[in-house]
Short mmCIF file of C-alpha atoms and ligand atoms in Angstrom, two decimals:
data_model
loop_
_atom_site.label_atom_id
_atom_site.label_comp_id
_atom_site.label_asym_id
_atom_site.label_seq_id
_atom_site.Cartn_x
_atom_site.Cartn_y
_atom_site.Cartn_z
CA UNK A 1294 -57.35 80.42 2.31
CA UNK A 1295 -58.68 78.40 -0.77
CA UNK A 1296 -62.52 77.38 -0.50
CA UNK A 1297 -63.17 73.49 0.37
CA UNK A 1298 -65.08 73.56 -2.65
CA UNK A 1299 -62.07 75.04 -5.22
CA UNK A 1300 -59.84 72.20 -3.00
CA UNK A 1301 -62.08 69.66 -4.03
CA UNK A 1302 -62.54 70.28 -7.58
CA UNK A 1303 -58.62 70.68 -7.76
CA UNK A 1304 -58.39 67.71 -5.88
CA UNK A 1305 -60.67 66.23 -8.93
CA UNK A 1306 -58.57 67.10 -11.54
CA UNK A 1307 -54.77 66.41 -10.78
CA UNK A 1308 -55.30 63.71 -7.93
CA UNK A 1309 -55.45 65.02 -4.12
CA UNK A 1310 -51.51 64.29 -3.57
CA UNK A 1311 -50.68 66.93 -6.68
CA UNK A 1312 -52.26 69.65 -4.70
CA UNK A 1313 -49.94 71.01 -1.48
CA UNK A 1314 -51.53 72.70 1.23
CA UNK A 1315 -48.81 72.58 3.20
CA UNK A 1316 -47.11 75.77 5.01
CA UNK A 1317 -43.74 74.57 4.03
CA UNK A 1318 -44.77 73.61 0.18
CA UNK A 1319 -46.30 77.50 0.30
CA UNK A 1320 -43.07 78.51 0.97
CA UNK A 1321 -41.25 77.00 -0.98
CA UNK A 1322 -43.31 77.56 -4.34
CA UNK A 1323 -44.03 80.51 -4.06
CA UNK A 1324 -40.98 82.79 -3.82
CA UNK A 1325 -38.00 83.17 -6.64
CA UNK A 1326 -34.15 83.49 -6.22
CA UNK A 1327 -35.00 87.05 -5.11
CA UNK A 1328 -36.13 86.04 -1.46
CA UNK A 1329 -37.51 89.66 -1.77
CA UNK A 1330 -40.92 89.35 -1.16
CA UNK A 1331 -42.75 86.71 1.69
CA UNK A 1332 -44.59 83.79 0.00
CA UNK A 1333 -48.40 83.25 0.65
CA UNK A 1334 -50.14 81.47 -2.22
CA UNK A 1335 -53.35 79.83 -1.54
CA UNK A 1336 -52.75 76.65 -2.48
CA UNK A 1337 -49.57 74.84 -5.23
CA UNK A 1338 -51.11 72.45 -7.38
CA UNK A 1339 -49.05 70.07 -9.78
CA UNK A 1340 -50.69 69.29 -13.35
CA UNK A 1341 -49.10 66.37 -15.42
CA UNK A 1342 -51.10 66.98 -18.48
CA UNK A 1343 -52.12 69.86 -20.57
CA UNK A 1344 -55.29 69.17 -20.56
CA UNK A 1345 -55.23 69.05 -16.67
CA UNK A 1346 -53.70 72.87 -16.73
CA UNK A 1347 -56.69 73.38 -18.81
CA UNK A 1348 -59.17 72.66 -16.33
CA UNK A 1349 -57.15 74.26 -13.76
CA UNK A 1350 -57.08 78.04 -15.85
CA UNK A 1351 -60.56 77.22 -16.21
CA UNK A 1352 -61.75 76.68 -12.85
CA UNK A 1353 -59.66 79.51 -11.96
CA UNK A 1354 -61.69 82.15 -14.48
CA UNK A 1355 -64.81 80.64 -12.58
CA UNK A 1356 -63.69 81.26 -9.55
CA UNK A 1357 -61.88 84.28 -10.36
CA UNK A 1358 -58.66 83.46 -8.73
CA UNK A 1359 -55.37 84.15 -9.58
CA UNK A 1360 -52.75 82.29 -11.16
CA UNK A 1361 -48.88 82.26 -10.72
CA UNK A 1362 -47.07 79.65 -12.92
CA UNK A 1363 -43.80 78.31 -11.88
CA UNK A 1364 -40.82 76.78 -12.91
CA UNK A 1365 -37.54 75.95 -11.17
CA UNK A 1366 -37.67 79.54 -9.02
CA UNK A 1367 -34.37 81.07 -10.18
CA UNK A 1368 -35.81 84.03 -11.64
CA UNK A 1369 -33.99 87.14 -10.35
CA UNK A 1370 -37.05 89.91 -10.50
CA UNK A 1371 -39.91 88.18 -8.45
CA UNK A 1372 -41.93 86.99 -11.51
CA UNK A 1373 -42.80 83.96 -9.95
CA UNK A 1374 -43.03 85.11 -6.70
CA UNK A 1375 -46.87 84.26 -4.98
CA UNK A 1376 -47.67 87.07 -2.66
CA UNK A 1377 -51.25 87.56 -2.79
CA UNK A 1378 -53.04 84.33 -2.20
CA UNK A 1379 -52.48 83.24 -5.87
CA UNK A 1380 -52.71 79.24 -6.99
CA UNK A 1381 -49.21 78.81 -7.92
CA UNK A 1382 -49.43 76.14 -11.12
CA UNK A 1383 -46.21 74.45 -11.07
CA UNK A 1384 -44.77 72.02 -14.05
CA UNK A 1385 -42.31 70.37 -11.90
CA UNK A 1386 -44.40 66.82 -13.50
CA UNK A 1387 -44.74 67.82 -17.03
CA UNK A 1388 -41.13 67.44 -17.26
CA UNK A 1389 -40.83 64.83 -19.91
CA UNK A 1390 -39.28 64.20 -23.25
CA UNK A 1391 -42.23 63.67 -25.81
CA UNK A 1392 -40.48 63.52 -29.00
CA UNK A 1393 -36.89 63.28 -30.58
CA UNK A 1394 -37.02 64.67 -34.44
CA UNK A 1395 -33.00 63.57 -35.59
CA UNK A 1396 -34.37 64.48 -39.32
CA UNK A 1397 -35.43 67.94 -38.30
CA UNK A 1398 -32.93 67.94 -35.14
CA UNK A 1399 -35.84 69.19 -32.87
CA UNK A 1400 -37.02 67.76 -29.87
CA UNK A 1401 -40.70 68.39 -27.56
CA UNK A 1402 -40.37 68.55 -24.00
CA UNK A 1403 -42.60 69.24 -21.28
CA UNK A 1404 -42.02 72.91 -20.07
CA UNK A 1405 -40.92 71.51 -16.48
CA UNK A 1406 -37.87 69.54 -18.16
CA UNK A 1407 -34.68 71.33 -16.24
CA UNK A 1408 -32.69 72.90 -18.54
CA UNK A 1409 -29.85 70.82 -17.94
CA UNK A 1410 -31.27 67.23 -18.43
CA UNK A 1411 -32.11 69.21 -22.10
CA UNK A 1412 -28.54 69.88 -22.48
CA UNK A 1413 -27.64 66.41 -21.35
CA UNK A 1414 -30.29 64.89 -24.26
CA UNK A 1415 -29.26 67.13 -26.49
CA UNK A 1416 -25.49 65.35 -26.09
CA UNK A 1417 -26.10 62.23 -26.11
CA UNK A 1418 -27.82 62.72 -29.37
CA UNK A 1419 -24.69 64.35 -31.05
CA UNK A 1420 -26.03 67.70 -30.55
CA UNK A 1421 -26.18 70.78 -28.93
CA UNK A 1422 -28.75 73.03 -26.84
CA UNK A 1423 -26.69 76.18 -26.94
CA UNK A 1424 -28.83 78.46 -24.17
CA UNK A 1425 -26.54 78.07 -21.02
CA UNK A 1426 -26.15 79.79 -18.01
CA UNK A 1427 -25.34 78.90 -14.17
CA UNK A 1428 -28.83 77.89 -12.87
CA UNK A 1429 -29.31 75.52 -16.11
CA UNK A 1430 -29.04 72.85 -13.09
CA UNK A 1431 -32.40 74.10 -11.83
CA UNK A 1432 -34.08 76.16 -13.64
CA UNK A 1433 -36.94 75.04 -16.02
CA UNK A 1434 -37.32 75.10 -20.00
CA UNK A 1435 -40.92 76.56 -19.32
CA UNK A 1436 -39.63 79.36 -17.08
CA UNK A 1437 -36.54 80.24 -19.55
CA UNK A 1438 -39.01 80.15 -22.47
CA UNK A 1439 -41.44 82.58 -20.03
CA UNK A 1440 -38.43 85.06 -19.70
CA UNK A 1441 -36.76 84.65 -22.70
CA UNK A 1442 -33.38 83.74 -20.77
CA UNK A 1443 -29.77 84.85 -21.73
CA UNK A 1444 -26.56 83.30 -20.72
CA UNK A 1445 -22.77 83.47 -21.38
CA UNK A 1446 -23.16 82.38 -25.00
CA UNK A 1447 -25.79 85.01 -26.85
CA UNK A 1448 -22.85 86.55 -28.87
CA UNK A 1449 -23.00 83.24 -30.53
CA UNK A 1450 -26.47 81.55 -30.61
CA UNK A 1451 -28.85 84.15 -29.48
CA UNK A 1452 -30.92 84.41 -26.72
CA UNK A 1453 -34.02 81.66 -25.74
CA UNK A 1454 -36.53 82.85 -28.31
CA UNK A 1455 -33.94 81.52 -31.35
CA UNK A 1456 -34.05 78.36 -30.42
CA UNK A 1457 -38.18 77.79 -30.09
CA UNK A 1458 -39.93 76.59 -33.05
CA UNK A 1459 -42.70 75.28 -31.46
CA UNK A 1460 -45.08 75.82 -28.22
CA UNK A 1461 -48.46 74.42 -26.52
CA UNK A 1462 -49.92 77.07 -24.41
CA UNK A 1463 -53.01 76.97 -22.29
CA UNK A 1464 -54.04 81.09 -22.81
CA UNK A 1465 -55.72 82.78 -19.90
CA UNK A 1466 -58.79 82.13 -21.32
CA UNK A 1467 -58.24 78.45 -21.02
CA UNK A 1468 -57.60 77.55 -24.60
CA UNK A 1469 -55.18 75.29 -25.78
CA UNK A 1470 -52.80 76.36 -28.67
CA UNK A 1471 -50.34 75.03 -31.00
CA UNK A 1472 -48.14 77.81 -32.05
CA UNK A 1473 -45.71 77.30 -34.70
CA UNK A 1474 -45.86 73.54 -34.74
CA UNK A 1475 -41.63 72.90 -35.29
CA UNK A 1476 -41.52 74.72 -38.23
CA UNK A 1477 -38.94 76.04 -39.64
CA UNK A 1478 -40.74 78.71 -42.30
CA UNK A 1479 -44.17 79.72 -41.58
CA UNK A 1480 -45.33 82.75 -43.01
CA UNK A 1481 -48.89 83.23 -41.91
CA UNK A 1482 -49.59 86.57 -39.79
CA UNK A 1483 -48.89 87.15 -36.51
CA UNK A 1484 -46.10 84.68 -34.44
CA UNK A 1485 -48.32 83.89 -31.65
CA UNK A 1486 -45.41 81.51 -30.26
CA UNK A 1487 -43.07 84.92 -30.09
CA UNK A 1488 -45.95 86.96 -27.87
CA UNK A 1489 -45.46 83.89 -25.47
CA UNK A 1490 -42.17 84.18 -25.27
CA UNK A 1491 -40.87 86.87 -22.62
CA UNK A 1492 -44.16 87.50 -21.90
CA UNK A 1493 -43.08 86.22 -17.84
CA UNK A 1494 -46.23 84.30 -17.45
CA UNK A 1495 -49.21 87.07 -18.06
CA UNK A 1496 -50.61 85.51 -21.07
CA UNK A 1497 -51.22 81.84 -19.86
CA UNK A 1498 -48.90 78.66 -19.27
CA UNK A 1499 -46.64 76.97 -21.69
CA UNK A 1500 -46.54 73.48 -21.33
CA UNK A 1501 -44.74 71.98 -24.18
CA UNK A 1502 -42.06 73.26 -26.52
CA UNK A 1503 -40.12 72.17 -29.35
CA UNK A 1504 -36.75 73.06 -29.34
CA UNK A 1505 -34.25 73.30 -31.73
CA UNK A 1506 -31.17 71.73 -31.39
CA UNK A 1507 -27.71 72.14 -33.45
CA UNK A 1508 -24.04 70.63 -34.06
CA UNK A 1509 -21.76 70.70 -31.26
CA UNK A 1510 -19.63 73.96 -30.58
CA UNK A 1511 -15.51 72.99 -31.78
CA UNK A 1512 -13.25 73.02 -28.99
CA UNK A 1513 -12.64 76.07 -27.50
CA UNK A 1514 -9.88 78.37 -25.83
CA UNK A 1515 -10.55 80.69 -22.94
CA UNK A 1516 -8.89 83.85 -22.19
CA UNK A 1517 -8.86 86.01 -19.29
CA UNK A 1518 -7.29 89.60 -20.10
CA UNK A 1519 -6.64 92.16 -17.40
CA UNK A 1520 -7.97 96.00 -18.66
CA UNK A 1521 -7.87 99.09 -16.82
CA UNK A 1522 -10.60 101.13 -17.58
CA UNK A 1523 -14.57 100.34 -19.51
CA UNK A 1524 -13.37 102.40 -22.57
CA UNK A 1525 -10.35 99.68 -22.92
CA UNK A 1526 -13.01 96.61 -22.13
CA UNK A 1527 -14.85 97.76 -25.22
CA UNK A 1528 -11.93 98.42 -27.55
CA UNK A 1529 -10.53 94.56 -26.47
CA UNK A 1530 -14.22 93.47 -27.91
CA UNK A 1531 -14.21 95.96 -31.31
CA UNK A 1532 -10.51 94.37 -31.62
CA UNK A 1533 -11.39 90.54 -30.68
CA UNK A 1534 -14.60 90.61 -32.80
CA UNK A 1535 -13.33 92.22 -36.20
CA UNK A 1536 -11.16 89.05 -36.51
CA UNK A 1537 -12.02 86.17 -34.70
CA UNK A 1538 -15.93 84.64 -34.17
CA UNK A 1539 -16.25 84.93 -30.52
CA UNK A 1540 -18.37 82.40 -28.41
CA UNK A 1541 -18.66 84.80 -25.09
CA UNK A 1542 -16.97 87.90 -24.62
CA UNK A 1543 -17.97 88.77 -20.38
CA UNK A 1544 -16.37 90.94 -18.05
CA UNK A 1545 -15.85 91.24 -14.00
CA UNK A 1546 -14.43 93.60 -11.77
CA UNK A 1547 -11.25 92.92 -9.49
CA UNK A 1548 -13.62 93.51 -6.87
CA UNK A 1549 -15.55 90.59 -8.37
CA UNK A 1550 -12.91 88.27 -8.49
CA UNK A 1551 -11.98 89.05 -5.23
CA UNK A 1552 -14.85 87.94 -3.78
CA UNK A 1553 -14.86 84.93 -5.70
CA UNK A 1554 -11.06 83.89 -5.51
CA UNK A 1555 -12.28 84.08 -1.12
CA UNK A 1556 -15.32 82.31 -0.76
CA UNK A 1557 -15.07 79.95 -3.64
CA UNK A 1558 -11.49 78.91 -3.71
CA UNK A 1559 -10.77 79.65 -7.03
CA UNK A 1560 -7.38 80.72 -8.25
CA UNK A 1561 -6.43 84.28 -9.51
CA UNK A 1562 -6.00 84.03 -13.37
CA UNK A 1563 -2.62 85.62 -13.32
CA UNK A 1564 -1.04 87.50 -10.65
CA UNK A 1565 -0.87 91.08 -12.00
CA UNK A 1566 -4.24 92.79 -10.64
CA UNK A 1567 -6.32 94.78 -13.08
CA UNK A 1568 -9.38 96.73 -12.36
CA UNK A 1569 -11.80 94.35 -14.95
CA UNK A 1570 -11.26 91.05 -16.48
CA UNK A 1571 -12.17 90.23 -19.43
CA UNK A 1572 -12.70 86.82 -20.84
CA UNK A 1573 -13.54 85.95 -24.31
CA UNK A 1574 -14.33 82.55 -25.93
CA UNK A 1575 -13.45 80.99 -29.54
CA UNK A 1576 -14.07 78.05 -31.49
CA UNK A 1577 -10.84 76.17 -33.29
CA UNK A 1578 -13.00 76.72 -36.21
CA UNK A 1579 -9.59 77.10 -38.12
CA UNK A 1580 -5.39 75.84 -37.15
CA UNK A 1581 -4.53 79.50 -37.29
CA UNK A 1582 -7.06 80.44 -35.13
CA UNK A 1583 -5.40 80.39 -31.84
CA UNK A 1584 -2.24 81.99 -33.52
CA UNK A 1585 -4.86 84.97 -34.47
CA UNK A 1586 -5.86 85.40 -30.95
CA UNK A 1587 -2.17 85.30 -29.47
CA UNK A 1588 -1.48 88.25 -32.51
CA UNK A 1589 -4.18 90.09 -31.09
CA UNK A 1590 -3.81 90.14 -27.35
CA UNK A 1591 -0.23 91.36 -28.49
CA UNK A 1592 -1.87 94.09 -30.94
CA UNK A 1593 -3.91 94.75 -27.08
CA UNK A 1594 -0.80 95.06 -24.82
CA UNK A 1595 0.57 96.95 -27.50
CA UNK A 1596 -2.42 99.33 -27.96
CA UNK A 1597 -1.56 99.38 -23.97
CA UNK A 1598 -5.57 97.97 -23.06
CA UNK A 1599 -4.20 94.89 -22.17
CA UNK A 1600 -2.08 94.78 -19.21
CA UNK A 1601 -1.57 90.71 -18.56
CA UNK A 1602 -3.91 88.08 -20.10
CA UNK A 1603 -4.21 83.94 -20.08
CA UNK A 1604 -5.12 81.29 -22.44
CA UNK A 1605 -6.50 77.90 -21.69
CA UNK A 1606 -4.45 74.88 -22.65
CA UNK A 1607 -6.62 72.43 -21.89
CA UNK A 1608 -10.36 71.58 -21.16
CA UNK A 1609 -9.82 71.76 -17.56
CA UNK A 1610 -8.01 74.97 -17.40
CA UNK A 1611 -10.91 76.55 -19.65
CA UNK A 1612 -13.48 75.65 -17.04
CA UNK A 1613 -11.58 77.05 -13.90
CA UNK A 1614 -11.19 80.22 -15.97
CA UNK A 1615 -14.95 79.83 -16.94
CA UNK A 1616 -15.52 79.58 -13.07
CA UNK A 1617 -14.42 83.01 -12.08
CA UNK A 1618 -17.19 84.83 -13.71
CA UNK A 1619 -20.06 81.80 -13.69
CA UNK A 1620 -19.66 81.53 -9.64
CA UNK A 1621 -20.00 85.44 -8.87
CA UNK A 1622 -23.77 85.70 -8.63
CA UNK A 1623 -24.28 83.42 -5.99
CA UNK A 1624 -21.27 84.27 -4.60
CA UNK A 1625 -22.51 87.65 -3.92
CA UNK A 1626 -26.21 86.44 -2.92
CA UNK A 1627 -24.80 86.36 1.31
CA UNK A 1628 -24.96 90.45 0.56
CA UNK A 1629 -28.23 90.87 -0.55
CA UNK A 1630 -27.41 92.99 -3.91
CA UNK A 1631 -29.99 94.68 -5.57
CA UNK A 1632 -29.55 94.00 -9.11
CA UNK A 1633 -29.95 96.04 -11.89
CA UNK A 1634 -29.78 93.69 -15.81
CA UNK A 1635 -29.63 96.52 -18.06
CA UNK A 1636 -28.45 97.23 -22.00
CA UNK A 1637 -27.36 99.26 -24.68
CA UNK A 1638 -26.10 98.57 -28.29
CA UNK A 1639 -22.58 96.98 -28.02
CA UNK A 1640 -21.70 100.82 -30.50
CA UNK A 1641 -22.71 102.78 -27.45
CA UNK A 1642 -21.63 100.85 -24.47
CA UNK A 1643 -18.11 102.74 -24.33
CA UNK A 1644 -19.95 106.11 -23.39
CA UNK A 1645 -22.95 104.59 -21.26
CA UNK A 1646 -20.10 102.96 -19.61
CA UNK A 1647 -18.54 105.88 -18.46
CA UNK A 1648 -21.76 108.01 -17.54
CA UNK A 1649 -23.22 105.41 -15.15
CA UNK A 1650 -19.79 104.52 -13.64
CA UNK A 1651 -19.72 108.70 -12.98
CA UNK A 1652 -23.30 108.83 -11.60
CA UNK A 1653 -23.10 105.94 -9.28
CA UNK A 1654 -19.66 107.04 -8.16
CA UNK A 1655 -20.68 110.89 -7.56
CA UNK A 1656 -24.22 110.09 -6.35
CA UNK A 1657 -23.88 107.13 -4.37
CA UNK A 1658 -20.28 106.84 -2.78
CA UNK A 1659 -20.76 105.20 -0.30
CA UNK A 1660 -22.32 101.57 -1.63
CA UNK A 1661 -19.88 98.79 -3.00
CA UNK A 1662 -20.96 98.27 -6.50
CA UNK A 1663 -20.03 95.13 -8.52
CA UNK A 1664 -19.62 95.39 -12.13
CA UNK A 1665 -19.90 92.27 -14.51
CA UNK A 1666 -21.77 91.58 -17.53
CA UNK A 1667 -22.26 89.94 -21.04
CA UNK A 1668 -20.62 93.29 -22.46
CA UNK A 1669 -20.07 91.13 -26.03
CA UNK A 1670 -23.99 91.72 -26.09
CA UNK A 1671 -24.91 95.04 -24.32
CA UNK A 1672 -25.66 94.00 -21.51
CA UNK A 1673 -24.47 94.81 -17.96
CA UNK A 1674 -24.93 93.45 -14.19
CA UNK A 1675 -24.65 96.33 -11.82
CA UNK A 1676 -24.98 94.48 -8.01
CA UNK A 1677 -25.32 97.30 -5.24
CA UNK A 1678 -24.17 95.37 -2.45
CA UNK A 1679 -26.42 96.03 1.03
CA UNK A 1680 -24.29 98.03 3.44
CA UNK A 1681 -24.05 96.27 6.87
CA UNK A 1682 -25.56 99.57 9.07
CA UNK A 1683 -28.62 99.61 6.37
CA UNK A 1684 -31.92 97.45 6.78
CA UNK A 1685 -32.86 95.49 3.64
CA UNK A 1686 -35.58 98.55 3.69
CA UNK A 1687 -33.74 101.34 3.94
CA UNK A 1688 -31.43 99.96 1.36
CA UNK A 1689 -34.16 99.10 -1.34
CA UNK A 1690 -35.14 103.02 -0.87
CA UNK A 1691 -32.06 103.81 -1.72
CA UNK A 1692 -31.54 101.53 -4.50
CA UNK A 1693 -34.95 102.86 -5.85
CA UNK A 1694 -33.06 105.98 -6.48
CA UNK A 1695 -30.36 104.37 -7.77
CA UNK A 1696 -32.76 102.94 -10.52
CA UNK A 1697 -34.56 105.52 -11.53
CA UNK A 1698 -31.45 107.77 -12.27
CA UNK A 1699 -30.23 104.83 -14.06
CA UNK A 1700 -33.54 104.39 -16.14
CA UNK A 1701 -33.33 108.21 -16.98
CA UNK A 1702 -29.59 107.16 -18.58
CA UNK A 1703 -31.06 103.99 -20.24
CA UNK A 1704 -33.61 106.48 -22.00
CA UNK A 1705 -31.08 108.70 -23.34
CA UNK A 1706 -29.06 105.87 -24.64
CA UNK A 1707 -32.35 103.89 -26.03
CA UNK A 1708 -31.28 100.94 -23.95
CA UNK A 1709 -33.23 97.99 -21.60
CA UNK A 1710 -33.54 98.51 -18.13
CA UNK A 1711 -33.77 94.54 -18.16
CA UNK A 1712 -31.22 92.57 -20.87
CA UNK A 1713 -32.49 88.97 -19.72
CA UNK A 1714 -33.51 88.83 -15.96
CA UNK A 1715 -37.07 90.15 -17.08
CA UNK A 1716 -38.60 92.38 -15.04
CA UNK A 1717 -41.25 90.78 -12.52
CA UNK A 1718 -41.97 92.77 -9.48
CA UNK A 1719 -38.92 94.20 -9.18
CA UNK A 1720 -38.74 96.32 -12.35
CA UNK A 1721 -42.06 96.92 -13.51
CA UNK A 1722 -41.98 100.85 -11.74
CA UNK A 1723 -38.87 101.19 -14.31
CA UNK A 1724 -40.85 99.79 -17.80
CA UNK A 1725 -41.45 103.31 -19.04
CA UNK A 1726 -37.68 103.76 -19.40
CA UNK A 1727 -37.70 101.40 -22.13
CA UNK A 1728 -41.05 101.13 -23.68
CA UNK A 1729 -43.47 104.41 -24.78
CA UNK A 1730 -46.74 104.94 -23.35
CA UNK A 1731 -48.70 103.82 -26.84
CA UNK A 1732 -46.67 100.41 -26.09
CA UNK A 1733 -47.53 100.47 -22.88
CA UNK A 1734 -50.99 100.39 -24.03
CA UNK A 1735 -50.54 97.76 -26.71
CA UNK A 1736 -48.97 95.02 -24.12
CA UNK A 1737 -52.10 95.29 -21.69
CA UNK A 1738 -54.58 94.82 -24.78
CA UNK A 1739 -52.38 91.90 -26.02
CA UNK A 1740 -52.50 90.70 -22.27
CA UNK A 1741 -56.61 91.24 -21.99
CA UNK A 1742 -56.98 88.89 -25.73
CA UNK A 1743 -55.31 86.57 -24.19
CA UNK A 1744 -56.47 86.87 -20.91
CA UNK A 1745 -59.34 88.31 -20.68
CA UNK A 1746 -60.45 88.39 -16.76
CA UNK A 1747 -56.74 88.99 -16.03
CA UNK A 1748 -56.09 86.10 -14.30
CA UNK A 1749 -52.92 85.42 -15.25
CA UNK A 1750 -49.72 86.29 -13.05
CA UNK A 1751 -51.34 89.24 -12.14
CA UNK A 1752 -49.08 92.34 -11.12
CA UNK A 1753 -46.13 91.37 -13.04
CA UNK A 1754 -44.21 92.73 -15.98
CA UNK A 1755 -47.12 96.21 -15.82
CA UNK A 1756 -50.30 96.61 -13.66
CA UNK A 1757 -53.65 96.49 -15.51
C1 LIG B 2940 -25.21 86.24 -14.70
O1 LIG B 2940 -24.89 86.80 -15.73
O2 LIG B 2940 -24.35 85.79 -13.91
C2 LIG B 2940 -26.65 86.03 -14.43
O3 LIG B 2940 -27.45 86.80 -15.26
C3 LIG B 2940 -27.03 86.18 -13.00
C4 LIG B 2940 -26.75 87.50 -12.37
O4 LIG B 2940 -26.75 88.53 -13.04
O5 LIG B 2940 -26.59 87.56 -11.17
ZN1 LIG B 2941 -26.44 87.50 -16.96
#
């Protein structure tokens, strides 16, 4: 329970309606997609300037209490998630447009601008915000920019961080920065504006960013191709990406589709089953280019990798096909899967592949795993789907397992044991996998310059 006194000098500072009090509001702000963890934040309060989150970080190092910022809560790894009494700062009101550049094609936004509406602006101007993904309907620019987000298209454009040139940041501290300022070349020491970035909220709140925008993608084709086995998945890609500039190259299981064709509705892509899918995007950058891809997917069948594939004819078509990979995570959300977002470089996938499809078979036989991924990029979704006879407890322990063993293989293969979920609550036990002890080290002094009484989303990404 929040002092009167902290109440009233919030109350001060944003107006007493932008500060919610209100069991259901604490509920609501103060979990993620994860639903993992109950919500019990002190108090939400709603800033509209960044000189309001100012006095709110300050206020907070007075009073010592912690902060958890938040965005549009679809974070999969409990990074926003308020379990300890924390303020929860959210930007749901700093959500507007401050500035179209159509000379430098860069536009400022307030970080609580959904992701979408950017895409939309981005549009109508003739352009294009390439970061995309299926929560771009709700999630925030401030929270992707926090985790760095991914989506179906980094083959092509590059994760969140490419498309920054510009933040304003209250830090910890309660300083306001300007980091990069839009530009294109800057050369002067350390990138501040890239520590911010990924950094899941530790370091202090973003509240503005400019974002570059680019041309519009060509049209497109879409093709789904059925494969029997991960070594095949991966030679479709080494064959696909030699010759043609891919878009998306993603995979599924037929266990994944499955589940999607029954509780979405969506059509089968062809009737011969395969064990994965995968489907692959490309610009009509040239009029050969869908010849090309036909000569190919005959080149696959030939090669025998391909067993039966389709190609889109028409916008439509392409989105339906689109569909039956974008619907499967909330598809499989009504079993409670524990997710793993791991990655390796697209050169070693092929054998990865095959040693974590052998340890989760041998070791854990008896849970339904899902397999789908951004495999164009590295990086895999392994869902461990709750068995009905297990309590979400007794399945986490056993999932904890499941990680761990998993981390071990990341190790050996120099991979990520999180590609672009970040890793919050849920994978911060698992950080050593990936990053030495001496970096280890290096993140929590970068944390304390920045935020020096550790106020900031405390208990995420490492503990202090
Ligand atoms: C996806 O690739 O569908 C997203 O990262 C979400 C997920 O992994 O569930
Ligand atoms: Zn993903």
């Amino acid at each position: 329970m929040l002092p009167q006194p902290i109440i009233e000098q919030l109350f001060a500072i944003v107006g007493q309606s932008s500060v919610l009090l209100e069991t259901e509001d604490l509920q609501r702000f103060g979990v993620d997609h994860t639903s993992l963890w109950l919500a019990a934040p002190c108090a939400v309060v709603l800033p509209s300037t960044v000189e309001e989150v100012q006095s709110i970080l300050r206020l907070a190092n007075q009073s010592n209490l912690a902060i958890v910022p938040s965005g549009g809560r679809t974070g999969l790894s409990g990074g926003a998630v308020a379990k300890d009494g924390e303020l929860v700062v959210a930007l749901d009101r700093m959500n507007q447009l401050i500035e179209f550049n159509p000379m430098d094609r860069s536009v400022t936004v307030g970080a609580g601008m959904i992701t979408g509406q950017l895409q939309e602006f981005a549009e109508q101007q003739g352009l294009f915000y390439p970061v995309d993904f299926a929560s771009s309907g709700s999630s925030q620019i401030g929270g992707n920019i926090a985790t760095n987000a991914g989506g179906i298209k980094v083959i092509k454009y590059g994760m969140t961080r490419n498309w920054v040139v510009g933040l304003k940041v209250v830090n910890g501290a309660g300083d306001i920065l300007e980091l990069n300022k839009g530009l294109a070349k800057n050369n002067t020491g350390y990138d501040l504006r890239h520590l911010f970035i990924g950094s899941e909220g530790t370091l202090g709140l973003i509240c503005e960013a400019t974002i570059q925008l680019t041309r519009p993608p060509l049209e497109s084709s879409v093709m789904v191709l059925g494969v029997e086995n991960f070594t095949e998945i991966v030679e479709v890609l080494n064959c696909f990406s030699r010759d043609l500039d891919l878009s998306a190259f993603e995979f599924f299981s037929q266990q994944a589709l499955d589940k999607v064709v029954a509780h979405r509705g969506h059509r089968v892509p062809f009737q011969t089953q395969a064990a994965f899918y995968a489907l692959l995007e490309f610009e009509h950058s040239s009029p050969e280019v869908v010849d090309k891809a036909m000569e190919l997917f005959q080149l696959c069948v030939d090669r025998g990798w391909v067993t039966d594939g389709v190609i889109s004819q028409s916008l439509t078509q392409a989105q339906s096909l689109w569909k039956l990979r974008e619907d499967i995570s909330e598809t499989l959300w009504q079993w409670q899967p524990y997710k793993n977002d791991i990655s390796v470089r697209t050169s070693r996938m092929a054998d990865f592949l095959l040693e974590v499809e052998q340890l989760v078979v041998e070791r854990y036989p008896d849970f339904e795993i899902i397999w789908y991924g951004h495999i164009g990029d590295g990086n895999l979704h392994l869902n461990i789907l709750k068995p009905e006879v297990l309590s979400v407890d007794q399945f986490h322990s056993k999932c904890v397992n499941v990680s761990a063993e998993i981390g071990q293989l990341l190790a050996k293969y120099d991979g990520s044991i999180s590609a672009e979920h970040g890793v919050g609550l849920l994978k911060k036990d698992y950080l050593h996998y990936s990053r030495s002890p001496v970096e280890m080290d290096m993140m929590r002094s970068i944390k304390r310059a920045f935020d020096p009484q550790g106020i900031m989303n405390p208990g995420k990404l490492f503990d202090c």
